Each structure stands twice: as structure tokens, then as C-alpha cells.
Amino acid sequence: MKFLAGENIAELLERLSSRSEVWAPRELRGSGGTVMFERWRSGDPLDLEHFASISAKDMVLPRTEKLFGFSYAFGGAAVGNPFGTPAEPAAGTPAEPAAGARTAGESIRITAAEPAGNVVLFGARACDAKALDVLDALFGQTEGKGYNDPQYRARRAGLTVITLACLTSDPACFCSSFENGTAEKAGSDLILYPVDGGFLAEAVTPKGESIIESGVNSRDKDDSAREPGDGDPETGEAASGPTLFEESGLEMPVLAVTAMVEGLEGLRQKLAAIFDDLEFWQAETEKCISCGYCTYACPTCHCFNIHDEMRGDREGERLRSWDACMFHLYTQETSGHNPRPTLAHRYRNRINHKFSYYPENQGEILCTGCGRCIRGCPVGLDIRDVLRQAVEASAGPGEGGDR
Amino acid sequence: MSDIVSIIQRVLGEVDLVLGWTATGAGGVAAPDRFQTAAEAERAVFNATCVHNLAVHLPRLKDKTVGIVAKGCDSRSVAQLIQEREIDRDRVKVIGVHGLGGMIDVRKIWRLHGYGVPVDARIDSLFIDGREVDRKEYLRQKCLGCRDTVPVVHDKLFEAQGPPITGIAEAATVEAILPGTGLGASLTAAEAMSAAGEDESRPLSELFANMNPTERRLFWREQYSRCIRCYACREACPMCFCRDVCIMQTTDPHWTGAGVDAGEAEMMQLIRVNHLAGRCTGCGECERACPVGIPLMLLMNEQNQVIEDLFGYRAGTDPEARPPLLTFDIKGDSRSEK
Amino acid sequence: MRIGVFVCQCGTNIAGTVATDKVAEAALSMRDVLHAETLQYTCSDPGQRAIIDAVQKKGLTRVVIAACSPRMHETTFRRTIGQAGMNAYMMEMVNIREHCSWIHSDIDIATDKAIDLVQKGVARVRRQVPLYSTTVPVTRRVLVIGGGVAGIQAALDIADSGLPVTLVERGPTIGGNMARLDKTFPTLDCSSCILTPRMVEAKQHENIRLMVNAEIEQVRGYIGNFEVDVRKKATCVIEDKCTGCMICQEKCPGKAPDEFNAGVGQSKAISIPFPQAVPMVAALRKEYCRQFINGKCGVCKKVCPADAVDYEQVDEITTEMFGAVVVATGYELYDWREAYPDYGGGQYPDVVTSLQYERMLSASGPTAGHVQRPSDGAEPKQVVFVSCVGSRDESVGRPLCCSVGCMYIAKQAILTKEHIPDSQSYVFYIDIRATGKGYEEFTRRAQKEFGAIYLRGRVGKIYPSNGQLVVMGTDTLSGGPVEIEADLVVLATGFSAARGAGELARKLNISYDQYEFLSESHPKLRPVETTTGGIFLAGACQAPKDIPDSVAQASAAAAKVIGLLSRGEIETSPMVAAVDQLRCIGCFKCRDVCPYNAIEALELRDGRQVAKVIDTLCQGCGVCNVACPPSVVSLKGYTDNQLIAETMELLR
Amino acid sequence: MAELKLIGFLCNWCSYAGADMAGTARMKQPGELRIIRLPCTGRVNPLLILKAFQQGADGVLVSGCHPGDCHYNEGNYYARRRLELLSRMLPAFGIEPERFHFTWVSASEGARWADVVTQFTRKIEAMGKMSGAEQGTPPAKASCEAGVGAPDEQTGSEDAVPA
């Protein structure tokens, strides 16, 4: 294991930011103490103590992303030239369009979205990193898996995740309920374990290795923001920065163990058993105000909406943005009919999607136990209570047993 | 606490359900609950973490007769809903809470002492992790200037017997207003905030008051840039009962796009401010619900003050009043002829 | 979508400053525009035909016309595209003349602006949907409010066409102010001689129902169908029984001010205003009646041979439907007393108003036509007329001209000489405004034949001295101060709107100005219409005017009413509000703000209460659209999206 | 293209007619203002003004009938309240309140209209373009910049070509 001194974190980020965007958790000004992953620029403070309110899924599935731009172009020449006398179409003007045909000369130009650049996500937690792995199962990090969303894949490929291992947890954390808990390595490229005076660094992927091995032990050649004396860009000579990762014999620290939700085995069947027990779902959601925070903060919720936004009548963009299954509009049909008319229906779907459908279809539980939905819920709704009660209810005699 | 239980149990004789709180919400603090039987009501509590404005549920429960435990501030929402004919006074039984000593900002406790730290937030004292602390340090910002100690509408009163709220309000106004900072327009919003004297002891409202319009514009751009368009502000608002036809999300009319862009998020909040003119009771639930901590009440408080100055009107203080923007005064308007 | 843009050159009116060909060329790059051309005069017959041609040949579905103000030609072009087979509302006019070419001299600036405006028009018309008018049947009955000469004329003209008319008069008799005049200028016709026959005709007309002592209580409804509550005030006299014998008046011990005689002389608590009153029915004024003040008297009831007195009578409210309303509430004299302390502020009995003097001159007046000054009954020899009291006087906040003062002063000066041959009249005037037929000659006669001395200047002060009044003024022609000792001073007081005109206007939903004179719809082209359809104006309620103008306007209003009601049904504007009931949240803020009570609640099958616009009541102001939180009440033709699109295009 | 972007919302009956009158009288006016016609100032949604500012307007002018003169009797009274509130809120939104002007111009006040336009334009010229308007969203996270627009409504049956 290599050792990274705590005081070298800033230098590490400095070096990383010379070739990538760096995003790191920071307390936001004027936000009443909200911590979010924000674009890090030299000199920015970090908050590695508090948990970010919103997950890091933004890195691969932005809140809103442009899929492409479009504009209406016109080739129609003036009719009746010279102006002043109405006349037949001048030479070269397309013949009068047939009834119902498009406007003469109109065409639509498509402009591709700018390609995503490289991003380093610093200070994610195991649950955040694992969530990326969970999303990969749907969006297709690798060929042949998922439906290969090109924008997602490009962002994912350009993303390096440096995870901060959790030595402590809070009562909302429940990652230990799922597989490896705080020891989860999936989704991370490099994991930093806090120890006295710094961190032990463990590379999980070649990306992580390259950070330790080469990439950041010297300043990047193309660093335009270099200080004088950092090295000669022409010669490619390495900058004379300090070596950040040193050999270390320190012992691995003990990771936190978070709350467990018992009885989750066979949850799919248990949820199926109470699917029709609408009273159960009503009781669970009666305090819910369907604000949608849980889905927006969640590292694994990934429902999106695609919509065209026009600027004026001539040009616009096709955008993809987050959507939330807790919204009434989510399944609203054009006819006005809504197959999930109440909160109870919608919450049932949310739970089932996370713990039944997604595991069935993608082989991963759509929850990593990060606890954001618990910490931030304005009405104090706790998904673990719902799971526990679902387990309990499914065991109850005669309650939808034949499902 | 047995008091609140028995009051709720009595009210249950007249209504289908009662909205109140239970002690067992996430993080170990009170969470909204509803009670339909006397047995269920046994779990009812009232303590200083019962911050939620339960009136938000009333428009969604129109088919039922509902009892509701309402603090003074919450009761204004109830009154406003009655005034707007959104709920029927006869179908709502209000258990007004009187004599509160201000509510506790649980988020602040969590931020300073860790999420889920054991909190015993009584009406008159506060214990964090078993140790008593000065509860004034942890009062919610909005409670500091409370003018609504007496519930506007109520059928029953629950005497919480907290410390006098006036003392709290006075204690809160210790910081003098900062002198103008003379900030240039070239500063970024963050710089503006720093220059305006940003630190823990100074409420954001003071910093905001010290900014000029350009600085505020930048300030809001930065604030709105982190909006995730979750609409929690709207959903948490008792007065936002348009629900799924809200013009923040419609294309007809298409006031704002659904993209995440500071400009669009700004328009979204401008819609909210506009729609709550003369209706906002200042309960602060929008700001409390905002997961990214946008200080939405800066605008709402400002507007409420302007409306009080212009029309002498405070929303939710009189269920019979004619709201100022739904009427006019041929001669009496303050506007001078231009 | 297939949009055609037509850019009008308006000769050089537009083309002189706006490069119209560039505008047309730019229009062709706008979305869905497949036809653009310039036209020399779009409103001309060839211009309109060019539009029709293009619509039909190119299959245009929407049209933008960049020309003059839509207030000028919107209706014209709606008709044009209607003739081309399109819905008349799929057209948008943008104003590149009044708002562009005529106010700019820089061609680039004007052309840029014109292109912007066309872009805005295209954005707007792209979001336009076809609109359709509806028709409503009309009630073929007419309400005339006010029984002065204008109201009588309008009622007679309308009744003559066969339409039933209800003529509502607030006072006990019709006749109005004209009935109080002695003679009329410039012919010196006897006022009652020409008016009384018309009053009687109104009373006897089979199509006219007269309601005196009656006031408008409330008005609901809209053009073609107004529902009006009329309050018939209790007069303690049973109208049908009273024979007008006037015995009650004779025997009544209760003194009361004589309103008909403008306070000159006295009347009784029960009285008939004047011997030619129509209807000839007594009315009792409770505030002066001993029966009501002391609870004992009862003389009139005892002496009435027809048993027509009924102390128990109460106000009655009747409700009737009318298709149209003519407002002819007239004027009253401006109350000068407070504003002119220098003229005695009403302290000097021998300073009288022109109407008081008129009554003093009248043979049917309290002095039977013998001019006697009020203080001592002596015949005045020196009479001073002061013009423009409460008119054309910014210092008292009344810059308006009363329009008749100059003329009636001349008339009264002439009459003074006729009544008192050895008298001398002086007239202080600002200008002599004598614009009517024979008017100028008339004022000349007053000076030349009747010796009235005209002094151009204002009167600064009037004060008593040795049993006379000293009138201090300036003669701006000779340039010096003038003092005249007068036996009687007559103030030519200006006109005020009738008391309560503003209140009535609010009931009728029509506009009025700062003096409470009622506002016409357009000062030039719609002088008898109001801004509310179906309500018309006649006479001095609109502005000070003389008798022939009042009568002419009354006949004009009558013609409008007859025209309106001749159709049997009327078309309503389709640019009204509409509710998307599926999305309505039933908060009814729209109903709270609607100035026309045009929104009602509708219960849907699922029990939801939603708002519904009553098309025929809605006037299309759009106040509801703004008040509606989800904006589901939408003003057709001015939807949120249209306005947003216009704004966006201008800010591209 | 004019440097400053000024938008005027005018009621049809008074101020639009007043502007017509100024035009008929050939009263020269600065060229930046673009007028949007509405039936009544009561139709002016304060959001429309905010939208305009948000989309880069440097000044917004609203003009209607004088109080008491409203074609719809009451519309301008509602507007007066709504817009007074708006103008007092503008500083909190970060918009100089001077950039918004609400006034009354009657159909007969052509000269006054020309004066209003000139004064307003001069005032905004002196203030310059709205600062901060050009600063969009911080990059990367929100990739779409100012992607607001009116929807692209489907064409109705009216668009079928007449036979």
C-alpha cells in the first residue's frame, strides 16, 4: 500500500485537474451547510467529513444533458422578386408544394452535443462508487451489457473514481445490508483509507494504478497552469514536484460497519406477496409529500425524461434530464389516465423497482445503502422501516399469499 | 406529552383522522404521523422537533374530516387554505399549539454533532447526546422573529408551556446590521458573500441585504446553479396545491423549460414567488425541503414584507380577508401616480 | 404550417423609412414562412386581392400583415382572409407604420425594428388557433336612463321604431334641466314651449313606459341581455290615483326647498315640481314632512280628493331585461361656492348662478318673470355676468370648457334688457366661444342691439358695498383694473356630471373621466358608444353640450340601439377567456377578479367544481388569465404561450 | 440590431392607441423599444416581465389606461397592484428596479407617449446593458445553456390546405 500524506491532497487534486475536470465534495456557500460534489478548482476547500447531500451519479448521468441541438434551416427564396408585385415563383424557387407538404426548402440541421471530457471524482464513498457499477448494468459500461447508452458510456469511460473509505458511519447508513458494505470496491478506481496523517491508497483498476504509478507523481506536461520552474514543457522533462505516493508499512484501518436491515433475502418474493396490499403502501406513504428528493439524491435512481427545448422558433436542443417516479406526472398519460394514480402506487413501484425488478432484470439491487433518502427526507420517511414492514407484512397470514 | 395524546383522542371522536407527530422518525426525531384510532394516537408526541407544517396534507385529504395539530405558524397555512376555499372549515378540526418556545433546527444539530445523534428536544430545554445545551443556539431561524404565537384558527388549544417567545425574539436580534460593503459589480457571488462578511454568526439575510442588485443577481445565479429541479420546494408548500398542473412543468403555458440551468431554475423560483404573493404564510417548508440548501425564504420573506408594507396584509391571519392581489382599491393604493 | 407575410409599403408612408423588401426577404427565413411579398397599399382592393391570391395559390394557413396599426385595419384584414377561405383570426397584424416608419428617420433602425416586429408576429400567429364567434339572441327592449331632453329624444326615436322603451327618471318629473330654462339660444324660443310637447308625447307613447322617482339599483348581463333592477322610490303618493290637482301642495304646512327653481323660492313637502310636470303627480319628501318628522300632520292625506296619499308606501324594486341601454343622465351646475371664496362663497344673496337667474327670468318661475334681486326684491339695474366660474380655470382644477356659458350669458344679457329696459349688463369673459349655427351673430346682437358691455378678463373679487356689490376685475383689452357696482351678479357656472354619475357608471361597467362625465368608446369615431357593448351615451352626461348637440347625440344613440336590436341576435367576440376544465383546480381566483361576473362554477361528473367562462359576458380583458395559478384560464388570442413567444423572439 | 433590448407591454385601448397617435403625429422616438400589444394591463402577467428580464431584456415598460379609464373598468387596478409589488421585488431578484417602468398613457396622449419612450430609453442607456446577464451557468454540470423556449406546438387541422 502506498501512503498519501493529508497535506498533499491539494497537490494531488492540482495535478489531476491539469488534465481532467476534478469534482469533489464541498460545503456550499449560503446553503445552510449543504455539501455537494462540485467542480474543484485550485484553492477550493474540500469537505471530506460530511456526506454529500446529492449523490455522484451526476458524473455519468447529468441532471440535464444535451443529446443534440437542432435548428430549422430555410432555403426558400423570396417570392415575387422584385418585391412589390405579386408574381409567380421566380426561377430556381421550388415549385409550389403539394398540399400538406413541408414548407418549401425547410430542413432540420442536427448538431451533436460536445463530447464529454475526462473527469476525476474525488471523495466518493463506497456506496457512491458501487452505485456506478449498478448503473453500468443498465446503461452499458461494457459491450454487450445493458443497452449501451452512448452518452453514458462516454462519460463513464472518462470517469476516474477516487473513493474515500468509511471508518465511521451515521445511523442512516445501511450499506452493510448489501454484500460488501463499506468494503465494497466495485466502481472505484482508487480507494483512500484514512490513517494517521494521511491515507493509504489502494488501486482497484488500471486507472487507479496509473494515478499512483505515474500520472500524478509528477505534474502533467500539458499543464498550462504550471508555475515557473515546474519543468520544461518543450522537453517533456518531468516537473519537479514532490512525490505524492510513498511506500508505507502502515496497517489498514478498520472500516465502519453500518446498520443492517434484516430479512432481505428473498425480498423479491416478499414484495410480490404484498404487491396488491394497497393499504400497506398507503400506510407507508401517508406522511410522504411526494417531493422527489429521495429519487434525486439517490445514487442509483436513474429514470430520465427526454424533451425538446426550443429557444425561439428556429432552434432548440433535445435534452435528457432526471425524472422521479414519485411525481404524479411520471406515468401520466396524454389521455389524462394515470396507471399509478396515488402516492401509494408510485411508492410501491419505487420499492419494487429497487428491490425486485432491477435485480431481476439487471442482476443488481438498485440501492447501495447510502442513506441519503433517509437523511434528507423532509418528513422523516425511512426506507428501511418500509423494507422491514414489507418483510413483516409478507409473512403475515393470508396477506396476498397467493401472489 | 400525555396531554397531546388525550387531546388527539378527544378530537378523533369528531373526525376521520388526526394529523400529528410520532417520535420515531428517521434520525430519531419527530416525524409526521396520522392517527385514526385512540390506540394509534398513543404514539403521538409534541416536542421541539415537530417542525413540519402538516397543513400541506390538508388539500390532499379533502374527502375526509381531518384533525390537525398546528403550531401558530402552521395555523396560518390552515387559515389561508380556508380563505382560498381549498379546504372547508367545517371539515377541519384544528388543535392549536399555544405557548411554544421556538422549534429546534435539527439539521443544525446533525451538521455539528453528526446525523442521528440522540436529541431530546423539549419545549423548554434541549439535550444533545444526553447533555443539556443552550437551546437558543439551536432554534430555527424562522422562530427567532415569531409573530404567530397564538394559532389563528383553532378548535382546541394545546398549551405547550414553553419559554416566552418574545424573549427569544429579543435575544435573536443581537447582531447589529452590517454597514454597506461598497462591493463592486466585478466580484463573483462568492466573493460578494465573503466581502459582505460571510461567517457563521451572520445570518444570510444580512449578507443579502448588503448586496446591490447585480451582486444579488450573481448570488442567485450561483444558488440556482445547484438546483436539481426536484420540485421539493413546491411539494412541501401547503399553498402549492396546483400539483400536477403546476406551470413549472407544463408546456402550455411554457414559462420555463425542464432543463437544469440556473436561468431556468431562476424562472422556476420566480414563478413560485409570484404565485405565492399574498398567499405565502412564511412557514419555510420550501427552504427546509430543499435538498441543496437554496435559501428560498430570502425571497419569500422579502415579498411578505413588501406586501405587508404595501397592503397591510399578512397571509393566513384572517380566513375571511380578501387577499390583496384579488382585489383593488380605486383610491387607496399606495402607488403614486406617475 | 404555411405562413404568408405581407409587408405594406403604404405608398412611401412605410417604404420611405423601412426597407420593405428587406423585411420581406428576412421574413422568408422565418420558420414556416413560405411566402413573403411587399404590397404598395395592402388595404386597397388590389392589395387585398393579392393576399387572397397568395392564400389560395400557396395554401397559406396563417397570415402576417406588416402595415399600419391593427386598430386601423385589423377588421379589414380579418375580413380579407375570411374571404380567402381562412378563419378570420389566423391573421396577425404588426404595426410598422405608427410604431415604426413614422417615428424613426434612420432606415436601418426602422428596418431592423420592422423585421423584429414581423418575427414577433410570426411567432404569435404560429400559436394562434381558429376562433369562432357565437351569437346570442337579444332582448328587444330598451332602457333609457335619465328623462332630460336627451333621454326623451332617445326614448321617442327608439319607441317610434317599434321597440318598447322604459324611461327611468330619478326626479319626480321628466324634462330635466331644459324644463327649467326660460328661453333657448340663439333663437330665443320658449324652452317649455318646445319641450313640453315632447314630454307629453313621451308620456303618451304606446311604446314608452315612464318610471319617475326611480333609480338604477343593479345591472347584470351583457350586450343584448341586460338584467336591470330598478328601485322605485317611495313618494307616499299612489301614482295611478293622483290627479295632479295640487290641493295637497296648497294645504301642506311643511316648507321645503324648491329644487326645480334652483333654490329660488320655496316649495312644500308634498308638491308637484312645476305646472307642466310629466307625469303630473305629487311626491312627498319625507325629510320635510311633519307627518314623518313629528309623527302628526296628515293634512295631505285628509285633503286629497283622490285618496292617493299613502304614508306606508315603501321602495319597490323591479327587475327587467333590456337589450340595450341609453344613458342620458345629464349634468348639474358646478357647485362654485367652496372654490370661489373671493366671490363670496355663497354668502351674498345677490350673487346667483345662471340657472337661478334663468328661473328669475322665467314667466313660470317663482317671481313670474319679474326679475327681483334676492336680497330685497328690488329690480336690478346693473347686472354683471361672470363667465367661466368653475370652467377653464386650472386654479380650481377644472380646465374644461362648459361649452354653453358664452351663449347663455348672451341670451341672459338680452333677456335682461328685454325685462328691464333701463338696465345695463356687463359681461366678464375670457374668450367668446360661439361656434354653433347663428351663435356668433347672437353674441354680437347682445352687444350691439342690447347694449351689453363685454369686458375681457377675469373677476378677482366681489364684495358688498352700500347695498350693492362691487365686482373687481381686469379688462385685459384696455389693460387696467375695472370695478363695477352691480345690483346683481350672475355667475356662469360650469357643468358637473349629474350627482352619482360615477356610481351609475360602475354599475353599468362603463368608464368615466375625472369629472365623472361618462366616457365614449372613441372620441372621434365612436362618440355615442361606451366601452361596454350595448350601452350608449346621449347628452351632457358625456361632456358639457348644448341642446341641439344633446338631441343629435340622443338620436344617434337611438339609431345605434335600433341597429343593434334589429338583428335579433348578436355576434360576440371570440377573443374571450376559456377554461381547460381538465386541468382546472377549482380555486376560483378567476371568478374573484372577473370584472364582468363572467365566470361560474360547473360541477363535473366526478364531482369536481371547475370554472366555466360565460362567453357572452366575457369581454376579454384577461385579468383572470393572470390570476389563474396554473394558467388554465386562457385568453384566446392572447395566450401565455403567444405572449411568451413574442417576448422570446424580441430577445433572441 | 439595436444594442439595448427594450420591451413594452401596452394595452390596446389606451397606450397602444396613444403610441399610434404619437406615430400619426410623426413624433420621433428612440428605436430600441419593441411593443407587444395586449388587451389590457390586467393581462400582463408579472412573470412575463420577469421572463423578459431573464431572457436578456435591458428594460421593460408597461403602459395602460389611466386609473378609472380602463376599457375593462378594473383591469388596470389589478395591474397596478401586481406591478407595484413586482417593482418592489425586483431588487431582491437582482434586477435594478429602474429597468422597469409602469405608467399610464391615454389614447389622446401621443406626446406623452413619445416622452415616456424617450425618457425610458435614455434612462436605460445611461444604465447600460444588464450586467450578469451574459454569465450563464457554470459549465460541465449543466450542459444546456439557456435552453428555454416556447413549445413547438403541433399544427392544428387549420393547417390543412384549403381546397
Short mmCIF file of N, CA and C in Angstrom, two decimals, chain A residues 298-367:
data_model
loop_
_atom_site.label_atom_id
_atom_site.label_comp_id
_atom_site.label_asym_id
_atom_site.label_seq_id
_atom_site.Cartn_x
_atom_site.Cartn_y
_atom_site.Cartn_z
N CYS A 298 -30.68 9.96 -4.73
CA CYS A 298 -30.28 8.56 -4.78
C CYS A 298 -29.17 8.33 -5.81
N PRO A 299 -28.15 7.57 -5.45
CA PRO A 299 -27.08 7.31 -6.42
C PRO A 299 -27.48 6.33 -7.52
N THR A 300 -28.56 5.61 -7.30
CA THR A 300 -28.90 4.59 -8.29
C THR A 300 -30.17 4.91 -9.09
N CYS A 301 -31.02 5.77 -8.57
CA CYS A 301 -32.22 6.13 -9.34
C CYS A 301 -31.77 6.80 -10.63
N HIS A 302 -32.33 6.39 -11.70
CA HIS A 302 -31.78 6.84 -12.98
C HIS A 302 -32.86 7.15 -14.01
N CYS A 303 -34.12 7.21 -13.58
CA CYS A 303 -35.16 7.49 -14.56
C CYS A 303 -34.93 8.86 -15.17
N PHE A 304 -35.17 8.96 -16.42
CA PHE A 304 -34.96 10.26 -17.07
C PHE A 304 -36.10 10.57 -18.02
N ASN A 305 -36.12 11.80 -18.40
CA ASN A 305 -37.13 12.31 -19.31
C ASN A 305 -36.38 12.91 -20.48
N ILE A 306 -36.95 12.80 -21.65
CA ILE A 306 -36.32 13.43 -22.81
C ILE A 306 -37.27 14.46 -23.37
N HIS A 307 -36.76 15.63 -23.58
CA HIS A 307 -37.66 16.69 -24.04
C HIS A 307 -36.92 17.68 -24.91
N ASP A 308 -37.65 18.27 -25.82
CA ASP A 308 -37.08 19.29 -26.69
C ASP A 308 -37.33 20.65 -26.07
N GLU A 309 -36.30 21.41 -25.99
CA GLU A 309 -36.46 22.78 -25.51
C GLU A 309 -36.11 23.72 -26.65
N MET A 310 -37.09 24.54 -27.03
CA MET A 310 -36.86 25.48 -28.13
C MET A 310 -36.35 26.80 -27.57
N ARG A 311 -35.48 27.41 -28.30
CA ARG A 311 -35.18 28.80 -28.00
C ARG A 311 -35.65 29.58 -29.22
N GLY A 312 -36.76 30.25 -29.02
CA GLY A 312 -37.39 30.87 -30.17
C GLY A 312 -37.99 29.78 -31.03
N ASP A 313 -38.31 30.13 -32.26
CA ASP A 313 -38.95 29.16 -33.12
C ASP A 313 -37.99 28.44 -34.03
N ARG A 314 -36.72 28.87 -34.02
CA ARG A 314 -35.84 28.33 -35.04
C ARG A 314 -34.88 27.27 -34.54
N GLU A 315 -34.53 27.31 -33.27
CA GLU A 315 -33.53 26.36 -32.82
C GLU A 315 -33.87 25.83 -31.44
N GLY A 316 -33.31 24.69 -31.18
CA GLY A 316 -33.59 24.10 -29.88
C GLY A 316 -32.62 22.98 -29.59
N GLU A 317 -32.86 22.33 -28.47
CA GLU A 317 -31.99 21.24 -28.05
C GLU A 317 -32.85 20.09 -27.58
N ARG A 318 -32.36 18.92 -27.81
CA ARG A 318 -33.01 17.77 -27.19
C ARG A 318 -32.24 17.44 -25.92
N LEU A 319 -32.96 17.44 -24.83
CA LEU A 319 -32.32 17.29 -23.53
C LEU A 319 -32.79 16.02 -22.84
N ARG A 320 -31.91 15.51 -22.02
CA ARG A 320 -32.30 14.42 -21.14
C ARG A 320 -32.10 14.92 -19.72
N SER A 321 -33.10 14.77 -18.91
CA SER A 321 -32.94 15.21 -17.53
C SER A 321 -33.58 14.21 -16.58
N TRP A 322 -33.17 14.33 -15.33
CA TRP A 322 -33.67 13.41 -14.32
C TRP A 322 -35.18 13.50 -14.20
N ASP A 323 -35.78 12.41 -13.92
CA ASP A 323 -37.20 12.38 -13.62
C ASP A 323 -37.34 11.59 -12.32
N ALA A 324 -38.51 11.63 -11.74
CA ALA A 324 -38.67 10.91 -10.47
C ALA A 324 -40.00 10.19 -10.46
N CYS A 325 -39.93 8.91 -10.10
CA CYS A 325 -41.13 8.09 -10.12
C CYS A 325 -42.12 8.50 -9.03
N MET A 326 -41.70 9.41 -8.14
CA MET A 326 -42.62 9.85 -7.10
C MET A 326 -43.53 10.97 -7.58
N PHE A 327 -43.27 11.48 -8.78
CA PHE A 327 -44.10 12.55 -9.32
C PHE A 327 -45.36 11.99 -9.98
N HIS A 328 -46.42 12.71 -9.80
CA HIS A 328 -47.67 12.32 -10.44
C HIS A 328 -47.52 12.29 -11.96
N LEU A 329 -46.75 13.24 -12.48
CA LEU A 329 -46.64 13.33 -13.94
C LEU A 329 -45.84 12.18 -14.54
N TYR A 330 -45.13 11.45 -13.69
CA TYR A 330 -44.19 10.44 -14.19
C TYR A 330 -44.88 9.42 -15.09
N THR A 331 -46.04 8.96 -14.68
CA THR A 331 -46.74 7.99 -15.53
C THR A 331 -48.03 8.55 -16.11
N GLN A 332 -48.17 9.85 -16.00
CA GLN A 332 -49.38 10.47 -16.56
C GLN A 332 -49.42 10.24 -18.07
N GLU A 333 -50.54 9.75 -18.54
CA GLU A 333 -50.67 9.53 -19.97
C GLU A 333 -51.36 10.73 -20.62
N THR A 334 -51.15 10.86 -21.90
CA THR A 334 -51.72 12.01 -22.61
C THR A 334 -53.23 12.06 -22.46
N SER A 335 -53.82 10.90 -22.36
CA SER A 335 -55.28 10.85 -22.25
C SER A 335 -55.77 11.44 -20.94
N GLY A 336 -54.84 11.58 -19.98
CA GLY A 336 -55.26 12.02 -18.66
C GLY A 336 -55.28 10.86 -17.67
N HIS A 337 -55.26 9.64 -18.21
CA HIS A 337 -55.25 8.47 -17.33
C HIS A 337 -53.87 8.32 -16.71
N ASN A 338 -53.85 7.93 -15.44
CA ASN A 338 -52.58 7.66 -14.79
C ASN A 338 -52.64 6.28 -14.15
N PRO A 339 -51.86 5.35 -14.67
CA PRO A 339 -51.92 3.99 -14.13
C PRO A 339 -51.40 3.90 -12.70
N ARG A 340 -50.64 4.89 -12.28
CA ARG A 340 -50.23 4.92 -10.86
C ARG A 340 -50.79 6.19 -10.25
N PRO A 341 -52.06 6.17 -9.94
CA PRO A 341 -52.74 7.42 -9.59
C PRO A 341 -52.39 7.98 -8.22
N THR A 342 -51.97 7.12 -7.30
CA THR A 342 -51.73 7.65 -5.95
C THR A 342 -50.28 7.46 -5.55
N LEU A 343 -49.94 8.18 -4.50
CA LEU A 343 -48.61 8.05 -3.93
C LEU A 343 -48.29 6.60 -3.60
N ALA A 344 -49.29 5.91 -3.08
CA ALA A 344 -49.08 4.52 -2.68
C ALA A 344 -48.64 3.70 -3.89
N HIS A 345 -49.32 3.90 -5.02
CA HIS A 345 -48.93 3.19 -6.24
C HIS A 345 -47.49 3.54 -6.64
N ARG A 346 -47.19 4.80 -6.52
CA ARG A 346 -45.89 5.25 -7.00
C ARG A 346 -44.77 4.75 -6.08
N TYR A 347 -45.04 4.79 -4.79
CA TYR A 347 -44.01 4.34 -3.86
C TYR A 347 -43.81 2.84 -3.97
N ARG A 348 -44.89 2.13 -4.19
CA ARG A 348 -44.79 0.68 -4.38
C ARG A 348 -43.88 0.39 -5.57
N ASN A 349 -44.03 1.20 -6.60
CA ASN A 349 -43.19 0.98 -7.77
C ASN A 349 -41.74 1.28 -7.47
N ARG A 350 -41.53 2.34 -6.69
CA ARG A 350 -40.16 2.71 -6.36
C ARG A 350 -39.47 1.58 -5.62
N ILE A 351 -40.15 1.05 -4.62
CA ILE A 351 -39.55 -0.04 -3.83
C ILE A 351 -39.36 -1.29 -4.70
N ASN A 352 -40.38 -1.59 -5.47
CA ASN A 352 -40.27 -2.79 -6.31
C ASN A 352 -39.18 -2.66 -7.36
N HIS A 353 -39.05 -1.47 -7.92
CA HIS A 353 -38.02 -1.28 -8.93
C HIS A 353 -36.66 -1.52 -8.32
N LYS A 354 -36.48 -0.99 -7.12
CA LYS A 354 -35.17 -1.09 -6.48
C LYS A 354 -34.84 -2.52 -6.06
N PHE A 355 -35.84 -3.17 -5.50
CA PHE A 355 -35.52 -4.44 -4.83
C PHE A 355 -36.10 -5.67 -5.53
N SER A 356 -36.83 -5.43 -6.62
CA SER A 356 -37.39 -6.58 -7.30
C SER A 356 -37.09 -6.56 -8.81
N TYR A 357 -37.57 -5.51 -9.47
CA TYR A 357 -37.45 -5.53 -10.94
C TYR A 357 -36.01 -5.41 -11.40
N TYR A 358 -35.30 -4.44 -10.83
CA TYR A 358 -33.92 -4.23 -11.28
C TYR A 358 -33.04 -5.44 -10.98
N PRO A 359 -33.13 -5.99 -9.77
CA PRO A 359 -32.36 -7.21 -9.52
C PRO A 359 -32.71 -8.31 -10.51
N GLU A 360 -34.00 -8.40 -10.84
CA GLU A 360 -34.43 -9.45 -11.75
C GLU A 360 -33.86 -9.21 -13.15
N ASN A 361 -33.92 -7.98 -13.60
CA ASN A 361 -33.52 -7.68 -14.97
C ASN A 361 -32.03 -7.43 -15.13
N GLN A 362 -31.41 -6.80 -14.14
CA GLN A 362 -30.02 -6.40 -14.29
C GLN A 362 -29.09 -7.13 -13.33
N GLY A 363 -29.65 -7.88 -12.44
CA GLY A 363 -28.81 -8.64 -11.53
C GLY A 363 -28.17 -7.83 -10.41
N GLU A 364 -28.64 -6.65 -10.20
CA GLU A 364 -28.08 -5.82 -9.12
C GLU A 364 -29.23 -5.20 -8.33
N ILE A 365 -29.04 -5.09 -7.02
CA ILE A 365 -30.02 -4.35 -6.23
C ILE A 365 -29.83 -2.87 -6.51
N LEU A 366 -30.92 -2.18 -6.70
CA LEU A 366 -30.82 -0.77 -7.07
C LEU A 366 -30.79 0.10 -5.80
N CYS A 367 -29.88 -0.24 -4.92
CA CYS A 367 -29.73 0.50 -3.68
C CYS A 367 -28.39 0.11 -3.13
#
